Short mmCIF file of C-alpha atoms and ligand atoms in Angstrom, two decimals:
data_model
loop_
_atom_site.label_atom_id
_atom_site.label_comp_id
_atom_site.label_asym_id
_atom_site.label_seq_id
_atom_site.Cartn_x
_atom_site.Cartn_y
_atom_site.Cartn_z
CA MET A 1 21.77 -0.77 -2.35
CA HIS A 2 20.50 -3.65 -0.28
CA SER A 3 20.11 -4.69 3.33
CA PHE A 4 22.12 -7.92 3.38
CA ARG A 5 25.05 -7.71 5.80
CA TYR A 6 27.16 -9.94 8.02
CA HIS A 7 26.35 -9.47 11.65
CA ASN A 8 27.64 -11.58 14.54
CA GLY A 9 29.18 -13.99 12.03
CA ASN A 10 26.08 -14.65 9.96
CA LEU A 11 24.50 -13.05 6.91
CA HIS A 12 21.46 -11.00 7.88
CA CYS A 13 18.64 -9.53 5.88
CA GLU A 14 17.86 -6.28 7.71
CA GLY A 15 17.72 -7.45 11.35
CA VAL A 16 17.08 -11.14 10.63
CA ASP A 17 19.65 -13.96 10.67
CA LEU A 18 19.27 -15.90 7.41
CA GLU A 19 20.37 -19.16 9.02
CA ARG A 20 17.35 -18.94 11.31
CA VAL A 21 15.00 -18.36 8.35
CA ALA A 22 16.48 -21.31 6.41
CA GLU A 23 16.11 -23.58 9.43
CA LYS A 24 12.49 -22.60 9.83
CA TYR A 25 11.36 -22.79 6.20
CA GLY A 26 13.97 -24.99 4.51
CA THR A 27 15.81 -24.40 1.25
CA PRO A 28 15.77 -23.42 -1.57
CA LEU A 29 14.14 -20.29 -0.22
CA TYR A 30 13.64 -16.78 -1.59
CA VAL A 31 14.06 -14.03 1.01
CA TYR A 32 13.15 -10.41 0.31
CA SER A 33 13.93 -7.22 2.20
CA ALA A 34 10.92 -4.90 2.48
CA GLY A 35 13.24 -2.07 3.59
CA THR A 36 15.31 -2.30 0.40
CA ILE A 37 12.24 -2.27 -1.84
CA LEU A 38 10.75 0.73 -0.08
CA ASP A 39 14.07 2.54 -0.05
CA HIS A 40 14.46 2.14 -3.81
CA TYR A 41 10.89 3.21 -4.46
CA ARG A 42 11.27 6.31 -2.30
CA ARG A 43 14.61 7.25 -3.83
CA LEU A 44 13.18 7.11 -7.35
CA ASN A 45 10.08 9.02 -6.30
CA SER A 46 12.12 11.72 -4.65
CA ALA A 47 14.60 12.03 -7.56
CA LEU A 48 11.60 12.80 -9.79
CA ARG A 49 9.78 15.11 -7.36
CA ASP A 50 10.00 18.09 -9.73
CA LEU A 51 8.10 16.16 -12.38
CA ASP A 52 4.41 15.23 -12.48
CA HIS A 53 4.93 11.48 -12.41
CA SER A 54 3.55 8.10 -11.30
CA ILE A 55 5.53 4.92 -10.72
CA CYS A 56 3.82 1.84 -12.14
CA TYR A 57 5.81 -1.10 -10.78
CA ALA A 58 6.38 -3.80 -13.46
CA VAL A 59 4.64 -6.72 -11.76
CA LYS A 60 6.45 -9.30 -13.91
CA ALA A 61 9.69 -8.70 -11.99
CA ASN A 62 8.28 -10.11 -8.77
CA SER A 63 4.55 -10.63 -8.44
CA ASN A 64 4.24 -11.90 -4.88
CA ARG A 65 1.14 -10.35 -3.34
CA ALA A 66 3.00 -9.19 -0.26
CA ILE A 67 5.37 -7.15 -2.43
CA LEU A 68 2.53 -5.71 -4.48
CA ASN A 69 0.80 -4.76 -1.24
CA LEU A 70 3.95 -3.14 0.12
CA LEU A 71 4.24 -0.99 -2.99
CA LEU A 72 0.60 -0.06 -3.34
CA ARG A 73 0.63 1.21 0.23
CA GLU A 74 3.42 3.57 -0.91
CA GLY A 75 1.12 4.82 -3.67
CA ALA A 76 2.50 2.78 -6.58
CA GLY A 77 0.49 1.87 -9.65
CA PHE A 78 1.26 -1.25 -11.68
CA ASP A 79 2.39 -2.22 -15.15
CA ILE A 80 0.75 -5.56 -15.94
CA VAL A 81 1.12 -7.91 -18.89
CA SER A 82 -1.63 -10.48 -18.37
CA GLY A 83 -5.03 -11.09 -16.84
CA GLY A 84 -3.20 -13.10 -14.19
CA GLU A 85 -1.14 -10.09 -13.16
CA LEU A 86 -4.28 -7.95 -12.98
CA PHE A 87 -5.87 -10.60 -10.76
CA ARG A 88 -2.82 -10.54 -8.48
CA VAL A 89 -2.90 -6.74 -8.20
CA LEU A 90 -6.58 -6.86 -7.26
CA ALA A 91 -5.93 -9.69 -4.78
CA ALA A 92 -3.23 -7.55 -3.16
CA GLY A 93 -5.74 -4.70 -2.79
CA GLY A 94 -4.53 -2.62 -5.76
CA ASP A 95 -6.46 -0.05 -7.75
CA PRO A 96 -7.09 -1.13 -11.38
CA GLN A 97 -7.28 2.52 -12.36
CA LYS A 98 -3.57 2.75 -11.60
CA CYS A 99 -2.76 -0.18 -13.93
CA THR A 100 -1.38 -0.02 -17.44
CA PHE A 101 -1.83 -3.19 -19.47
CA ALA A 102 1.06 -4.04 -21.82
CA GLY A 103 1.98 -7.03 -24.00
CA VAL A 104 1.91 -7.97 -27.67
CA GLY A 105 -0.66 -10.78 -27.46
CA LYS A 106 -3.56 -9.81 -25.22
CA SER A 107 -6.47 -12.27 -25.44
CA GLN A 108 -10.18 -11.50 -25.66
CA ASP A 109 -10.70 -12.65 -22.06
CA GLU A 110 -7.86 -10.48 -20.83
CA ILE A 111 -9.11 -7.41 -22.69
CA GLU A 112 -12.66 -7.92 -21.38
CA TYR A 113 -11.38 -8.39 -17.82
CA ALA A 114 -9.25 -5.24 -18.01
CA LEU A 115 -12.12 -3.22 -19.54
CA ASP A 116 -14.50 -4.41 -16.82
CA GLN A 117 -11.97 -3.40 -14.18
CA ARG A 118 -11.44 0.03 -15.81
CA VAL A 119 -7.67 -0.08 -16.15
CA LEU A 120 -5.90 3.23 -16.74
CA SER A 121 -4.69 2.28 -20.21
CA PHE A 122 -4.03 -0.49 -22.70
CA ASN A 123 -0.54 -0.15 -24.12
CA VAL A 124 -1.24 -1.18 -27.71
CA GLU A 125 1.51 -2.90 -29.67
CA SER A 126 0.01 -3.33 -33.16
CA GLU A 127 -2.76 -2.10 -35.45
CA ALA A 128 -4.42 -5.50 -35.32
CA GLU A 129 -4.59 -5.25 -31.53
CA LEU A 130 -6.00 -1.72 -31.74
CA ALA A 131 -8.86 -2.92 -33.96
CA TYR A 132 -9.46 -5.92 -31.70
CA ILE A 133 -9.69 -3.79 -28.54
CA ASP A 134 -12.05 -1.38 -30.32
CA ARG A 135 -14.33 -4.28 -31.27
CA ILE A 136 -14.43 -5.74 -27.76
CA ALA A 137 -15.03 -2.31 -26.21
CA ARG A 138 -17.92 -1.77 -28.63
CA SER A 139 -19.57 -5.01 -27.55
CA LYS A 140 -19.50 -3.65 -24.01
CA ASP A 141 -20.52 -0.14 -25.01
CA LEU A 142 -17.31 1.22 -23.51
CA ARG A 143 -14.42 3.33 -24.75
CA ALA A 144 -11.05 1.66 -24.18
CA PRO A 145 -8.33 4.03 -22.97
CA ILE A 146 -5.14 3.44 -24.97
CA ALA A 147 -1.54 4.48 -25.47
CA LEU A 148 0.41 3.26 -28.45
CA ARG A 149 3.72 1.67 -27.64
CA VAL A 150 6.16 3.31 -30.01
CA ASN A 151 9.41 1.64 -30.94
CA PRO A 152 12.10 4.34 -31.16
CA ASP A 153 14.78 2.02 -32.65
CA VAL A 154 17.40 2.69 -29.99
CA ASP A 155 20.18 0.31 -29.00
CA ALA A 156 19.92 -0.15 -25.24
CA GLY A 157 23.25 -2.00 -25.12
CA THR A 158 21.85 -4.93 -23.17
CA HIS A 159 21.45 -8.70 -23.61
CA ARG A 160 19.65 -9.41 -26.88
CA TYR A 161 16.88 -11.35 -25.10
CA VAL A 162 15.89 -8.29 -23.05
CA SER A 163 16.43 -5.59 -25.68
CA THR A 164 13.03 -4.37 -26.89
CA GLY A 165 13.47 -0.95 -28.51
CA ARG A 166 15.13 -1.96 -31.79
CA SER A 167 13.21 -2.05 -35.03
CA GLU A 168 13.86 -5.81 -35.39
CA ASN A 169 12.13 -6.54 -32.04
CA LYS A 170 8.51 -7.66 -31.91
CA PHE A 171 7.53 -4.77 -29.64
CA GLY A 172 5.69 -1.57 -30.40
CA ILE A 173 4.86 0.42 -33.51
CA ALA A 174 7.64 1.98 -35.59
CA LEU A 175 8.08 5.64 -34.74
CA ASP A 176 7.63 6.79 -38.33
CA ARG A 177 4.24 5.03 -38.54
CA ALA A 178 2.95 6.10 -35.13
CA ALA A 179 1.29 9.42 -36.14
CA GLU A 180 -0.72 7.63 -38.80
CA VAL A 181 -1.83 4.90 -36.38
CA TYR A 182 -2.89 7.55 -33.85
CA GLU A 183 -5.04 9.14 -36.60
CA ARG A 184 -6.61 5.76 -37.17
CA ALA A 185 -7.15 5.25 -33.44
CA ALA A 186 -8.89 8.63 -33.26
CA ARG A 187 -11.41 7.46 -35.86
CA LEU A 188 -12.27 4.27 -33.94
CA PRO A 189 -15.47 4.97 -31.98
CA ASN A 190 -14.65 2.84 -28.95
CA ILE A 191 -11.05 3.92 -28.45
CA ALA A 192 -10.00 6.87 -26.29
CA ILE A 193 -6.44 8.12 -26.84
CA ARG A 194 -4.76 8.72 -23.49
CA GLY A 195 -1.03 8.60 -23.97
CA VAL A 196 2.20 7.44 -25.55
CA GLN A 197 4.31 4.58 -24.26
CA MET A 198 7.78 3.13 -24.91
CA HIS A 199 10.16 0.67 -23.27
CA ILE A 200 13.57 0.07 -24.81
CA GLY A 201 14.85 -2.89 -22.80
CA SER A 202 15.93 -4.16 -19.42
CA GLN A 203 19.14 -4.11 -17.32
CA ILE A 204 20.30 -0.93 -19.03
CA THR A 205 23.36 0.43 -17.26
CA ASP A 206 23.88 3.69 -19.12
CA ALA A 207 21.58 6.74 -19.06
CA ALA A 208 22.29 7.69 -22.70
CA PRO A 209 19.84 5.27 -24.43
CA PHE A 210 16.98 6.53 -22.22
CA ALA A 211 17.74 10.14 -23.18
CA GLU A 212 18.16 9.18 -26.83
CA ALA A 213 14.78 7.43 -26.91
CA ILE A 214 13.01 10.41 -25.30
CA ALA A 215 14.67 12.76 -27.79
CA LYS A 216 13.50 10.56 -30.65
CA VAL A 217 9.82 10.57 -29.64
CA THR A 218 9.64 14.23 -28.55
CA ALA A 219 8.51 15.58 -31.94
CA LEU A 220 5.73 12.97 -32.13
CA ILE A 221 4.49 13.82 -28.65
CA LEU A 222 4.44 17.56 -29.33
CA GLN A 223 2.42 16.92 -32.48
CA LEU A 224 0.00 14.55 -30.70
CA LYS A 225 -0.49 17.02 -27.86
CA GLU A 226 -1.88 19.48 -30.41
CA GLN A 227 -4.33 16.94 -31.77
CA PHE A 228 -5.52 14.91 -28.79
CA ALA A 229 -6.09 15.31 -25.06
CA LEU A 230 -3.00 13.34 -24.04
CA ASP A 231 -2.83 12.45 -20.36
CA PHE A 232 0.57 10.75 -20.05
CA PHE A 233 3.86 9.66 -21.56
CA SER A 234 5.13 6.34 -20.20
CA VAL A 235 8.89 5.97 -20.52
CA GLY A 236 8.87 2.28 -19.51
CA GLY A 237 11.34 0.63 -17.16
CA GLY A 238 14.75 -0.90 -17.75
CA ILE A 239 17.06 0.72 -15.18
CA GLY A 240 19.89 -1.75 -14.53
CA ILE A 241 21.24 -2.88 -11.17
CA VAL A 242 24.56 -4.22 -9.87
CA TYR A 243 24.96 -7.98 -10.02
CA GLU A 244 28.71 -8.21 -9.49
CA SER A 245 30.31 -6.93 -6.28
CA SER A 246 27.02 -5.62 -5.02
CA PHE A 247 27.82 -7.21 -1.72
CA ALA A 248 29.16 -4.74 0.81
CA SER A 249 30.58 -6.79 3.63
CA GLY A 250 30.94 -5.27 7.06
CA SER A 251 29.44 -5.64 10.45
CA GLY A 252 27.38 -3.19 12.40
CA ASP A 253 23.92 -1.77 12.14
CA TRP A 254 22.08 -3.14 9.11
CA TRP A 255 20.43 0.19 8.59
CA SER A 256 23.37 2.52 9.05
CA GLU A 257 23.70 5.47 6.72
CA LYS A 258 27.29 4.58 5.94
CA ASP A 259 26.30 1.18 4.54
CA ARG A 260 23.62 2.69 2.41
CA ILE A 261 25.98 5.17 0.83
CA THR A 262 28.70 2.57 0.24
CA ALA A 263 26.32 0.20 -1.45
CA THR A 264 24.57 2.85 -3.52
CA SER A 265 27.77 4.20 -4.94
CA THR A 266 28.39 0.86 -6.64
CA LEU A 267 25.31 1.15 -8.85
CA PRO A 268 26.32 1.26 -12.54
CA LEU A 269 23.55 3.70 -13.26
CA THR A 270 22.44 5.56 -10.18
CA ILE A 271 18.91 6.81 -9.75
CA HIS A 272 20.43 10.28 -9.70
CA ASP A 273 22.14 9.80 -13.10
CA TYR A 274 18.95 8.39 -14.56
CA ALA A 275 16.85 11.27 -13.26
CA ALA A 276 19.40 13.85 -14.42
CA ALA A 277 19.28 12.44 -17.95
CA ILE A 278 15.51 12.21 -18.30
CA LEU A 279 14.21 15.13 -16.25
CA PRO A 280 15.05 18.12 -18.50
CA PRO A 281 13.53 16.71 -21.73
CA LEU A 282 10.50 15.31 -19.89
CA ARG A 283 9.76 18.54 -18.02
CA ALA A 284 9.82 20.38 -21.33
CA LEU A 285 7.04 18.12 -22.65
CA GLY A 286 4.61 19.25 -19.96
CA LEU A 287 2.88 15.86 -19.68
CA ARG A 288 2.37 13.50 -16.76
CA VAL A 289 5.12 10.86 -16.91
CA LEU A 290 4.66 7.20 -16.02
CA LEU A 291 7.61 4.96 -15.18
CA GLU A 292 7.58 1.16 -15.16
CA PRO A 293 10.56 0.01 -13.12
CA GLY A 294 10.73 -3.63 -12.09
CA ARG A 295 14.27 -4.82 -11.47
CA LEU A 296 15.41 -1.53 -9.91
CA LEU A 297 12.88 -1.85 -7.10
CA VAL A 298 13.19 -5.54 -6.25
CA GLY A 299 16.34 -6.99 -7.86
CA ASN A 300 18.88 -6.30 -5.12
CA ALA A 301 16.18 -6.79 -2.48
CA GLY A 302 16.07 -10.59 -2.78
CA VAL A 303 18.34 -13.59 -2.33
CA LEU A 304 17.87 -17.26 -3.05
CA LEU A 305 19.09 -19.32 -0.10
CA THR A 306 20.43 -22.73 -0.95
CA ARG A 307 22.21 -25.51 0.93
CA VAL A 308 25.24 -27.44 -0.29
CA ARG A 309 24.27 -31.07 -0.80
CA TYR A 310 27.48 -32.66 -2.04
CA ILE A 311 30.99 -31.75 -3.05
CA LYS A 312 32.12 -33.66 -6.13
CA GLN A 313 35.74 -33.65 -7.19
CA THR A 314 36.39 -34.91 -10.71
CA GLU A 315 39.59 -35.10 -12.68
CA HIS A 316 38.89 -31.68 -14.20
CA LYS A 317 36.74 -29.77 -11.78
CA LYS A 318 35.33 -29.39 -8.34
CA PHE A 319 31.53 -29.19 -8.28
CA VAL A 320 29.57 -27.71 -5.41
CA ILE A 321 26.16 -29.32 -5.80
CA VAL A 322 23.46 -27.20 -4.16
CA ASP A 323 19.77 -27.84 -3.57
CA ALA A 324 18.55 -24.96 -5.78
CA GLY A 325 18.38 -25.55 -9.50
CA MET A 326 17.77 -23.80 -12.78
CA ASN A 327 14.06 -24.39 -12.23
CA ASP A 328 14.26 -22.08 -9.17
CA LEU A 329 16.47 -19.39 -10.77
CA ILE A 330 16.84 -19.64 -14.53
CA ARG A 331 18.71 -16.39 -15.21
CA PRO A 332 22.25 -17.89 -15.42
CA ALA A 333 21.05 -20.62 -17.83
CA LEU A 334 18.92 -18.30 -19.96
CA TYR A 335 20.94 -15.09 -20.11
CA GLN A 336 24.37 -16.25 -18.94
CA SER A 337 23.75 -13.84 -16.10
CA TYR A 338 25.95 -13.45 -13.06
CA HIS A 339 24.70 -13.82 -9.49
CA GLU A 340 27.10 -13.34 -6.65
CA ILE A 341 27.32 -16.35 -4.31
CA VAL A 342 28.19 -15.80 -0.66
CA PRO A 343 28.22 -18.16 2.31
CA VAL A 344 25.72 -17.42 5.08
CA ARG A 345 28.46 -18.04 7.70
CA GLU A 346 30.83 -15.09 7.47
CA PRO A 347 33.97 -16.34 5.70
CA ASP A 348 37.48 -15.53 6.80
CA ASP A 349 38.49 -15.89 3.16
CA SER A 350 41.63 -17.82 4.05
CA ALA A 351 40.59 -20.76 1.89
CA ARG A 352 39.26 -19.98 -1.55
CA GLU A 353 39.02 -22.34 -4.49
CA LEU A 354 37.90 -22.53 -8.09
CA VAL A 355 34.56 -24.33 -8.38
CA ASP A 356 31.41 -24.81 -10.41
CA VAL A 357 28.24 -24.29 -8.40
CA VAL A 358 25.55 -26.51 -9.91
CA GLY A 359 22.01 -27.61 -9.17
CA PRO A 360 20.36 -31.04 -9.11
CA VAL A 361 18.49 -30.66 -12.43
CA CYS A 362 19.39 -33.05 -15.23
CA GLU A 363 20.90 -30.52 -17.63
CA SER A 364 24.45 -29.28 -18.06
CA GLY A 365 22.99 -25.76 -18.23
CA ASP A 366 21.93 -26.11 -14.61
CA PHE A 367 24.69 -24.02 -13.03
CA PHE A 368 24.95 -20.83 -10.99
CA ALA A 369 28.68 -20.30 -11.44
CA GLN A 370 31.44 -21.83 -13.55
CA ASP A 371 35.13 -21.73 -12.72
CA ARG A 372 34.48 -19.13 -10.06
CA GLU A 373 36.78 -18.52 -7.11
CA LEU A 374 34.69 -18.82 -3.97
CA THR A 375 35.18 -19.33 -0.27
CA LYS A 376 35.64 -23.06 0.34
CA MET A 377 32.25 -24.64 0.94
CA HIS A 378 31.34 -27.91 2.64
CA GLU A 379 28.36 -30.24 2.65
CA GLY A 380 25.50 -28.71 4.63
CA ASP A 381 26.74 -25.11 4.29
CA LEU A 382 24.19 -22.45 3.46
CA ALA A 383 24.83 -20.00 0.65
CA ALA A 384 22.98 -17.00 -0.75
CA LEU A 385 22.58 -16.31 -4.46
CA MET A 386 22.48 -12.53 -4.38
CA SER A 387 20.30 -10.08 -6.32
CA ALA A 388 17.65 -12.68 -7.09
CA GLY A 389 14.65 -10.51 -6.18
CA ALA A 390 13.74 -9.70 -9.79
CA TYR A 391 12.93 -12.34 -12.41
CA GLY A 392 13.77 -15.07 -9.89
CA PHE A 393 10.74 -16.77 -8.39
CA VAL A 394 8.46 -15.45 -11.17
CA MET A 395 10.43 -17.44 -13.75
CA ALA A 396 10.64 -20.59 -11.63
CA SER A 397 9.08 -23.80 -12.92
CA ASN A 398 8.30 -27.33 -11.80
CA TYR A 399 10.85 -28.81 -14.21
CA ASN A 400 12.10 -32.20 -13.01
CA SER A 401 8.94 -32.20 -10.84
CA ARG A 402 10.60 -30.01 -8.28
CA PRO A 403 8.13 -28.16 -6.02
CA LEU A 404 8.35 -24.36 -6.21
CA PRO A 405 10.39 -22.83 -3.38
CA ALA A 406 8.87 -20.82 -0.53
CA GLU A 407 9.16 -17.03 -0.24
CA VAL A 408 9.79 -14.97 2.90
CA LEU A 409 9.49 -11.23 3.44
CA VAL A 410 11.69 -9.56 6.06
CA GLN A 411 10.69 -6.30 7.70
CA GLY A 412 13.13 -5.02 10.28
CA GLU A 413 13.52 -7.66 12.97
CA SER A 414 10.62 -9.82 11.81
CA PHE A 415 10.01 -12.15 8.91
CA SER A 416 6.98 -13.91 7.52
CA LEU A 417 6.20 -16.60 4.99
CA VAL A 418 4.55 -14.91 2.01
CA ARG A 419 4.28 -18.06 -0.07
CA ARG A 420 4.50 -21.59 1.27
CA ARG A 421 6.68 -24.22 -0.36
CA GLN A 422 4.78 -26.40 -2.83
CA THR A 423 4.01 -29.94 -1.79
CA MET A 424 4.07 -33.16 -3.81
CA GLU A 425 0.26 -32.94 -4.02
CA ASP A 426 0.60 -29.49 -5.61
CA LEU A 427 2.68 -31.10 -8.36
CA VAL A 428 -0.13 -33.35 -9.60
CA ARG A 429 -3.09 -31.08 -8.78
CA GLY A 430 -5.39 -30.77 -11.79
CA GLU A 431 -3.96 -33.84 -13.55
CA CYS A 432 -5.76 -37.11 -14.06
CA ASN A 433 -4.81 -40.62 -15.17
N1 LLP B 1 7.84 -2.26 -19.03
C1 LLP B 1 7.78 -3.18 -20.01
C2 LLP B 1 6.89 -2.94 -21.14
C3 LLP B 1 8.58 -4.33 -19.95
O1 LLP B 1 8.53 -5.22 -20.95
C4 LLP B 1 9.45 -4.54 -18.85
C5 LLP B 1 10.29 -5.74 -18.75
C6 LLP B 1 9.46 -3.57 -17.82
C7 LLP B 1 8.65 -2.44 -17.95
C8 LLP B 1 10.32 -3.70 -16.61
O2 LLP B 1 11.67 -3.70 -16.94
P1 LLP B 1 12.78 -3.61 -15.77
O3 LLP B 1 12.63 -2.26 -15.12
O4 LLP B 1 12.54 -4.71 -14.81
O5 LLP B 1 14.07 -3.75 -16.49
N2 LLP B 1 13.64 -11.84 -17.43
C9 LLP B 1 14.64 -10.86 -17.80
C10 LLP B 1 14.07 -9.46 -17.87
C11 LLP B 1 12.88 -9.34 -18.81
C12 LLP B 1 12.29 -7.95 -18.86
C13 LLP B 1 11.00 -7.94 -19.58
N3 LLP B 1 10.32 -6.66 -19.64
C14 LLP B 1 15.80 -10.96 -16.81
O6 LLP B 1 15.78 -11.82 -15.95
O7 LLP B 1 16.78 -10.22 -16.92
#
């Protein structure tokens, strides 16, 4: 669900008119709904209330400090993949002891930083990394808490770039080797075994692969529980969201119960379905469960606002050239992903046309929609690229020397700038002739 609705003729985020926000901070502009993020967090928490669990938000999905702060005040922990993400969590006021540190290529500096900060666990992805962490911990006279990331070889049925739980992927340790690697870990003097971790992919829209992966690692966990003092089993993230037709039009109160239910029922995989599939096998394990959702919490909570610069009619096509580009939101170019595009002025839908919506970047891959039927747009119109809250700003770059967009967080009737737009000076900072 999300809190973007038409109200008095304009698209609103919660109680805030998006035209007003765009006028104040310019475009391209990311706008996030705090209410949506909190609602998703609370729904997931409550669906799992019968299970001893902790939600460790996957910071990579959207690492703005204001969002981290919002979630940590709800009690969230964090799944981090770099020293930079740990730094952000600390800057937001987060507790390092609620952080799990994942990633296949952790550096010495990152491992030292995470050890010094006493993170909850290192999610170890190879035997080489295990030995490396042991060595660094020894030099500090510490024991590094670890979980091995096991690769259950399950097909998550998602885009091949975000599928991680197959044996051909670079992630994790093959399930049939895991017991042996745990034995080895137990013999390393500066390693403390704490748990088991897995993550099979992202944007998964069916509960079956999650259940299949849990079933596959159950025997290993039961065996490890006998041998070691396991503290947790992390089932990773990956719950998919709606990208198409997520937009529930309709006027009225932005926070009405009716709207919530309408929007929620369009989820491909509801939180309820997910919980129903994973709860019985997880409860039977009798271990604390960690979850690492990213997209589920923030994906539908953000839009990228953009303004139409020019309309270009060629012999073959009509192009709507907007001021956001692939450098601001790379998902369509990288994963051929779909983002709904809606005008900020409520359309009457009488005039629709087939267009390509493209950005100003000098690449043919710089598009947000191709041959899509949209409400007729004109120069100067504002549009929202929906469901851009996850893997949007965090994947933005300065390509074509375009300053990074600003970010705004809406809470009820108020909104605040949570990251200012980059300036030209920012573009050359740190460079010299
Ligand atoms: N845990 C681990 C170990 C991960 O690698 C990821 C995401 C997550 C949790 C969170 O997954 P989520 O709940 O957000 O699906 N840039 C791509 C998505 C890459 C996901 C990478 N790993 C996209 O825009 O679709």
